[in-house]
mmCIF file with all atom_site columns, C-alpha atoms in Angstrom:
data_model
loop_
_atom_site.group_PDB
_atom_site.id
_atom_site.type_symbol
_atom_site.label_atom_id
_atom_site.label_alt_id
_atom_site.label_comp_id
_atom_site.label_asym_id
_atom_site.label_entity_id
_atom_site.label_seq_id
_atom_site.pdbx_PDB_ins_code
_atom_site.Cartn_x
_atom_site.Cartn_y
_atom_site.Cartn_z
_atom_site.occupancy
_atom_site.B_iso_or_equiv
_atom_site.pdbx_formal_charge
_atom_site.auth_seq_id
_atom_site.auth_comp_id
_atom_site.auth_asym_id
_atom_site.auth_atom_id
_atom_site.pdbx_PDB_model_num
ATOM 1   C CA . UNK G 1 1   ? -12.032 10.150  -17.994 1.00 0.00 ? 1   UNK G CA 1
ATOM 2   C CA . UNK G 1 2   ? -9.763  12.026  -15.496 1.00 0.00 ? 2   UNK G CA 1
ATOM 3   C CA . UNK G 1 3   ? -9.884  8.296   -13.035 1.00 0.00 ? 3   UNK G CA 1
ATOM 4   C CA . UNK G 1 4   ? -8.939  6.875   -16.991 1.00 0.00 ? 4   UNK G CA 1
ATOM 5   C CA . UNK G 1 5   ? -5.958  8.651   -17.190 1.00 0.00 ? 5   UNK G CA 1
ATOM 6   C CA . UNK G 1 6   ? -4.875  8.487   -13.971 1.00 0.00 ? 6   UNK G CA 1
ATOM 7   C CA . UNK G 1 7   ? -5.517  4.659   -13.568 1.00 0.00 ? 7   UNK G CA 1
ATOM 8   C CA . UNK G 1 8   ? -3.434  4.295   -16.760 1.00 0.00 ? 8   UNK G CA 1
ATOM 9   C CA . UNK G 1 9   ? -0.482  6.941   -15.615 1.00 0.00 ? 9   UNK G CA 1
ATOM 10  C CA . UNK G 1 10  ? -0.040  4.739   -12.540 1.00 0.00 ? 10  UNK G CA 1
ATOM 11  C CA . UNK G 1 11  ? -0.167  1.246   -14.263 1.00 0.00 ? 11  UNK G CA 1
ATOM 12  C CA . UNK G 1 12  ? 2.805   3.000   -16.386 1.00 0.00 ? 12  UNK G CA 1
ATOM 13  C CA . UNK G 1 13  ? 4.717   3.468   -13.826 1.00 0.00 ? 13  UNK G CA 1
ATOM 14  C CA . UNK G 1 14  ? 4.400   0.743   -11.560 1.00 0.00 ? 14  UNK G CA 1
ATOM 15  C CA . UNK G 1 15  ? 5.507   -1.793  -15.143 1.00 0.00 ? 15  UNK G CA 1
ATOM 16  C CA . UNK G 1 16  ? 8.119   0.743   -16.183 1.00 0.00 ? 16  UNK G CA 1
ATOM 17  C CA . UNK G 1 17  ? 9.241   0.538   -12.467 1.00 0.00 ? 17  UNK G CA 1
ATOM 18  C CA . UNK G 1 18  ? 8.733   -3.142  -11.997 1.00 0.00 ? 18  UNK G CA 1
ATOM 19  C CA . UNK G 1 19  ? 11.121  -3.014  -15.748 1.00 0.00 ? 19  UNK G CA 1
ATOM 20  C CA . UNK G 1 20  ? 13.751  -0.751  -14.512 1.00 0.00 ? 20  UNK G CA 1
ATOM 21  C CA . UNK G 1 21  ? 13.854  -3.266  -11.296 1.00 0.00 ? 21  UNK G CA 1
ATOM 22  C CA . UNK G 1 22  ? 12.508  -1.699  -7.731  1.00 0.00 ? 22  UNK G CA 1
ATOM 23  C CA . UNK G 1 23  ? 14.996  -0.500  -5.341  1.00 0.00 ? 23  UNK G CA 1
ATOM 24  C CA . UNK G 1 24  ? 15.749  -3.707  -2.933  1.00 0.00 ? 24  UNK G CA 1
ATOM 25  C CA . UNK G 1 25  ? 15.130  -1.905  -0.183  1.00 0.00 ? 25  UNK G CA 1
ATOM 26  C CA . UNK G 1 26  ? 11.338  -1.812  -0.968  1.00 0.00 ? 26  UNK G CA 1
ATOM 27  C CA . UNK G 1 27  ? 11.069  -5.271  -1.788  1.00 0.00 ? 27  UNK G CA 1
ATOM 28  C CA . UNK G 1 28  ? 12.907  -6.085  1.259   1.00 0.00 ? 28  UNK G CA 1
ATOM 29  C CA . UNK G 1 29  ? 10.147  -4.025  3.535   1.00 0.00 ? 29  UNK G CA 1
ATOM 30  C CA . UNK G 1 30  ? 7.663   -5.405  1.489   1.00 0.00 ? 30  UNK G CA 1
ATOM 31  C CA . UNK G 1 31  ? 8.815   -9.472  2.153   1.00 0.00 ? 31  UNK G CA 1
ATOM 32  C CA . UNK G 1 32  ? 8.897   -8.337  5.504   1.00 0.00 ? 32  UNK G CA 1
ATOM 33  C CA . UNK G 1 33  ? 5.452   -7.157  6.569   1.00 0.00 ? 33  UNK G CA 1
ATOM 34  C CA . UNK G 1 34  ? 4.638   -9.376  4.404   1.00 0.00 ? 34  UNK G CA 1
ATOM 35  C CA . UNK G 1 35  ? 6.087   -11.896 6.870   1.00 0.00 ? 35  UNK G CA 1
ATOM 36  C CA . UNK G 1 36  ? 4.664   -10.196 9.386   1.00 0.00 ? 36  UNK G CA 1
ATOM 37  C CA . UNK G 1 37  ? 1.137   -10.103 8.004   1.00 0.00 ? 37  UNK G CA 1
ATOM 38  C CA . UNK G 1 38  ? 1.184   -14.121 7.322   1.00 0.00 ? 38  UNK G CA 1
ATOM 39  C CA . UNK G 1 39  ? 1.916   -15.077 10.938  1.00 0.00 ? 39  UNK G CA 1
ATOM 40  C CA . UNK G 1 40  ? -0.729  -12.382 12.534  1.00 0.00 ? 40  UNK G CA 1
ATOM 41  C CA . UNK G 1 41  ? -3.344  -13.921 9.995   1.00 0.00 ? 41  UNK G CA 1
ATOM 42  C CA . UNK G 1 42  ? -2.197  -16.894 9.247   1.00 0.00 ? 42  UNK G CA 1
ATOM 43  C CA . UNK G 1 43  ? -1.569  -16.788 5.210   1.00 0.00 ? 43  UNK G CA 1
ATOM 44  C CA . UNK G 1 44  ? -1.329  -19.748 3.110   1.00 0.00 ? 44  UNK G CA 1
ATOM 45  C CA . UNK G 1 45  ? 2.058   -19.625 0.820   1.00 0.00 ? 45  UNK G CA 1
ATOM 46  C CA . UNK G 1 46  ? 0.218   -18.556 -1.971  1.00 0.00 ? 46  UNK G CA 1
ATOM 47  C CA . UNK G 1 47  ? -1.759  -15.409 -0.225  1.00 0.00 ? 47  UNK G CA 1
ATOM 48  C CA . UNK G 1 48  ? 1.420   -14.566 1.309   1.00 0.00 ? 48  UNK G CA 1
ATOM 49  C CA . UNK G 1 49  ? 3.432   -14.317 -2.435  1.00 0.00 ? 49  UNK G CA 1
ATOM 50  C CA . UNK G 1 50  ? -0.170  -12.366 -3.811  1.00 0.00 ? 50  UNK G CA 1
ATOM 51  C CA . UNK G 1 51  ? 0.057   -9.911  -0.413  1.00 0.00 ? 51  UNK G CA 1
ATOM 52  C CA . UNK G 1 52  ? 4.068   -9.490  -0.581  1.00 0.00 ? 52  UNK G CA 1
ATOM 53  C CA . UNK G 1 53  ? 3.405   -8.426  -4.503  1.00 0.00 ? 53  UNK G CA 1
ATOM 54  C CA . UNK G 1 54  ? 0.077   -5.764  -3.196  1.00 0.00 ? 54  UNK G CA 1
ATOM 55  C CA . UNK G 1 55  ? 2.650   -4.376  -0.490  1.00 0.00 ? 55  UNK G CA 1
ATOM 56  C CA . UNK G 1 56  ? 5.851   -3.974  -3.322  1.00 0.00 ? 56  UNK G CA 1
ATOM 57  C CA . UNK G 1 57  ? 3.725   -2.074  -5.189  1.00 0.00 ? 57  UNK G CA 1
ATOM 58  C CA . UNK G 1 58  ? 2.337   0.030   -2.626  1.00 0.00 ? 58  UNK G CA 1
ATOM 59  C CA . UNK G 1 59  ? 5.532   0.737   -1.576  1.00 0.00 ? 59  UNK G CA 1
ATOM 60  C CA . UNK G 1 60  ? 6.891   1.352   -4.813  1.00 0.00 ? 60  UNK G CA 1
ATOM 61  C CA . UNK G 1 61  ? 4.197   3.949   -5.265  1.00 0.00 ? 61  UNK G CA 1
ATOM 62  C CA . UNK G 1 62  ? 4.605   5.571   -2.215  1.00 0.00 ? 62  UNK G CA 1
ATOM 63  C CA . UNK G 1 63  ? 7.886   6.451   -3.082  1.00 0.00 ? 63  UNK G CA 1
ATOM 64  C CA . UNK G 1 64  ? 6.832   7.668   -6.666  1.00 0.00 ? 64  UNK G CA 1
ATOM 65  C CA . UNK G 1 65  ? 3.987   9.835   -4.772  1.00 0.00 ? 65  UNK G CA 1
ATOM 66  C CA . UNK G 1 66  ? 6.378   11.131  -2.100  1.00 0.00 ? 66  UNK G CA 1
ATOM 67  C CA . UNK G 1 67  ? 8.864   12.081  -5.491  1.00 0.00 ? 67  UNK G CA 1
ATOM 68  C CA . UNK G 1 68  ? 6.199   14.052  -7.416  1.00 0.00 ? 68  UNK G CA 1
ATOM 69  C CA . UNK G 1 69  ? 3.998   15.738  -4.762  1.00 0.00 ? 69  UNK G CA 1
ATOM 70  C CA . UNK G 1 70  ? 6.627   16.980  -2.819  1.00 0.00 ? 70  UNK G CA 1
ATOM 71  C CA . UNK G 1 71  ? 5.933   20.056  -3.342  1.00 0.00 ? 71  UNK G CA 1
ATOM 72  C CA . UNK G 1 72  ? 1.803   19.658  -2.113  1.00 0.00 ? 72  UNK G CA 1
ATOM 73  C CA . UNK G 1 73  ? 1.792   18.080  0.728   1.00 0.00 ? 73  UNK G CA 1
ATOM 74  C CA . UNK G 1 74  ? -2.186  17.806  0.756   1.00 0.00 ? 74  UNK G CA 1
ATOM 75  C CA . UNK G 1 75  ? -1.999  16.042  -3.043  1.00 0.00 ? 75  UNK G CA 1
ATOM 76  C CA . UNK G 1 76  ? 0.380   13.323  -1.453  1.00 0.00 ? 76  UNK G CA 1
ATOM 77  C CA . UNK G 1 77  ? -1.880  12.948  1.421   1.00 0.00 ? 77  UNK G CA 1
ATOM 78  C CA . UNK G 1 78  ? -4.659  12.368  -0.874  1.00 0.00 ? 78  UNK G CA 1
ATOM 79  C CA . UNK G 1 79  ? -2.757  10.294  -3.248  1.00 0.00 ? 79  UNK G CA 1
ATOM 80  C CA . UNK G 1 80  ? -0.915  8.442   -0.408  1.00 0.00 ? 80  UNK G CA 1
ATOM 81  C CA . UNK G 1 81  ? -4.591  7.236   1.229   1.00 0.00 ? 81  UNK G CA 1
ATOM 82  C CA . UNK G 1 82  ? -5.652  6.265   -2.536  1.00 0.00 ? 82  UNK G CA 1
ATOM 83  C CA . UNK G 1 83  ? -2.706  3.942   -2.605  1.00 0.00 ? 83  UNK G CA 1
ATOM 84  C CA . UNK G 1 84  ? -3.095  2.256   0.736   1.00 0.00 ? 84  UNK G CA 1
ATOM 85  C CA . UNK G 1 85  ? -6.976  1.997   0.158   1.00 0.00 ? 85  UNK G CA 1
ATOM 86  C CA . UNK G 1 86  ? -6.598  0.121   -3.029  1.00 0.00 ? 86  UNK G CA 1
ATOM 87  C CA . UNK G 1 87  ? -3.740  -1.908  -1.825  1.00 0.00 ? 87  UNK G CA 1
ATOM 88  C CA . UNK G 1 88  ? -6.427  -3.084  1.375   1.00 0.00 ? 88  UNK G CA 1
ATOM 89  C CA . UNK G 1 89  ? -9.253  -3.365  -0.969  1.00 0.00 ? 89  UNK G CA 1
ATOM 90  C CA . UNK G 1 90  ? -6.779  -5.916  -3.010  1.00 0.00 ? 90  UNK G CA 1
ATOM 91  C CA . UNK G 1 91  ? -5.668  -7.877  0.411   1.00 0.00 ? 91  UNK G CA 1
ATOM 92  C CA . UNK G 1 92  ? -9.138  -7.695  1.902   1.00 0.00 ? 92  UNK G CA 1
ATOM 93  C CA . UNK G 1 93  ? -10.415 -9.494  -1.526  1.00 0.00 ? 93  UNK G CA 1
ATOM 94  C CA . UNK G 1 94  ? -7.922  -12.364 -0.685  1.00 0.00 ? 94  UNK G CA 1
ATOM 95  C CA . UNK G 1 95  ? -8.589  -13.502 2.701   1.00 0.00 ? 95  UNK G CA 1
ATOM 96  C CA . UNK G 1 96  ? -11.061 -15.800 4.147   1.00 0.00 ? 96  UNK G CA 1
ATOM 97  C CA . UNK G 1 97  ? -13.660 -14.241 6.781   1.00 0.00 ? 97  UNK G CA 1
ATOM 98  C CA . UNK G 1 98  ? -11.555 -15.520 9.819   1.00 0.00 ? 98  UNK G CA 1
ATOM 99  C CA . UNK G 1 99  ? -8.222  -13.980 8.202   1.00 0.00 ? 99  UNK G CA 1
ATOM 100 C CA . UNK G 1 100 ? -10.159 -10.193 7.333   1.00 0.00 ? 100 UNK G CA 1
ATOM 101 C CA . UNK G 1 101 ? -11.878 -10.119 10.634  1.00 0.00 ? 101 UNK G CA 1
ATOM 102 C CA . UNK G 1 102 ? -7.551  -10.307 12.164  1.00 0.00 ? 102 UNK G CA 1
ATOM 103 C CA . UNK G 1 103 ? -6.480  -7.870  9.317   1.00 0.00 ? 103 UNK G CA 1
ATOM 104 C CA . UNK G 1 104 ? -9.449  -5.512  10.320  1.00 0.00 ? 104 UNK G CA 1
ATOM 105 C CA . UNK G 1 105 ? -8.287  -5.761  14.075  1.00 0.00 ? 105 UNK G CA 1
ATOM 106 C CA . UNK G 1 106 ? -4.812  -5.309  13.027  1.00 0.00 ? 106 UNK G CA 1
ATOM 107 C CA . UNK G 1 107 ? -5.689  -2.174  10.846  1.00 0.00 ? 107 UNK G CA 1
ATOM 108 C CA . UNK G 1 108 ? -7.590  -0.715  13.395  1.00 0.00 ? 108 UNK G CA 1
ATOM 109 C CA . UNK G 1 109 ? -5.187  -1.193  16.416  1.00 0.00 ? 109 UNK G CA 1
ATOM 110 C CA . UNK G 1 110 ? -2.209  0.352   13.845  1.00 0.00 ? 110 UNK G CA 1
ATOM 111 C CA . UNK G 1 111 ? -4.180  3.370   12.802  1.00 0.00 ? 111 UNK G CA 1
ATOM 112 C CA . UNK G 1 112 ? -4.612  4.243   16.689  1.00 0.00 ? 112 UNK G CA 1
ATOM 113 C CA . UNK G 1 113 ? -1.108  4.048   17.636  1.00 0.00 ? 113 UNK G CA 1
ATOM 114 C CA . UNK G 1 114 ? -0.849  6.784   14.685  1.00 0.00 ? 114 UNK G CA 1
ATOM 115 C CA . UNK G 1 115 ? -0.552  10.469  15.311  1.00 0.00 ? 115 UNK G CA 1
ATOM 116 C CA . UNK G 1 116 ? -2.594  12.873  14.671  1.00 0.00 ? 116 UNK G CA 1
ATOM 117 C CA . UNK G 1 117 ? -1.547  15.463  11.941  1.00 0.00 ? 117 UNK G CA 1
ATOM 118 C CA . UNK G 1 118 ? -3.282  18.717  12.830  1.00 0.00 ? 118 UNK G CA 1
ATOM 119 C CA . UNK G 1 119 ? -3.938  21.523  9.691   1.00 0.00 ? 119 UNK G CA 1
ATOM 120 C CA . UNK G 1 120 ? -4.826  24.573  9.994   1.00 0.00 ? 120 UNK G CA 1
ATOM 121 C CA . UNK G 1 121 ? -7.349  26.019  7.493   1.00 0.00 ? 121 UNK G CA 1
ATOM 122 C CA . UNK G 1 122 ? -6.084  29.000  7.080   1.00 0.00 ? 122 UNK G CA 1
#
């Protein structure tokens, strides 16, 4: 019931976003790893429009996330790795085996050049 609510909170306010009009400078970061993505793995017009949408609204709700769990930083963690998950579930669903086995490589070699983000549990 909770995942419900939750699921149905976000589609909210991703249309009521989407309504209002998203700030251009999240489509425009959105077009362009978009971009990006379609020459690394070589996306056909119409996966690149359905991948530019997934990474808008990722985006979009990153920014929401960042807005209301300010204040937790662990919640926006948490919420933050939902929204990228589902957003590579969604692009992972699209692409041919040839184009996933690139995105996979891609992902991998990106989430090594990350930092680490050390907590303490105390």
């Amino acid at each position: 019931m909770k995942k419900l609510i939750t699921s149905a909170l976000f589609a909210f306010i991703l249309i009521s976003a989407q309504g209002a009009g998203l700030d251009e400078q999240v489509k425009t970061k959105a077009a362009d790893m978009a971009r990006r993505m379609a020459n690394q793995i070589e996306l056909n017009e119409s996966e690149y429009i359905q991948v530019k949408t997934y990474l808008t609204e990722k985006l979009a709700s990153e920014v929401m996330i960042r807005d209301m769990y300010s204040n937790d930083v662990e919640m926006m963690f948490r919420k933050l790795t939902e929204a990228d998950n589902a957003c590579n579930q969604k692009i992972e669903s699209l692409l041919n085996t040839k184009q996933l086995e690139n995105y996979l490589a891609i992902q991998k070699s990106l989430k090594a050049e990350l930092p680490v983000i050390a907590t303490s549990g105390e």
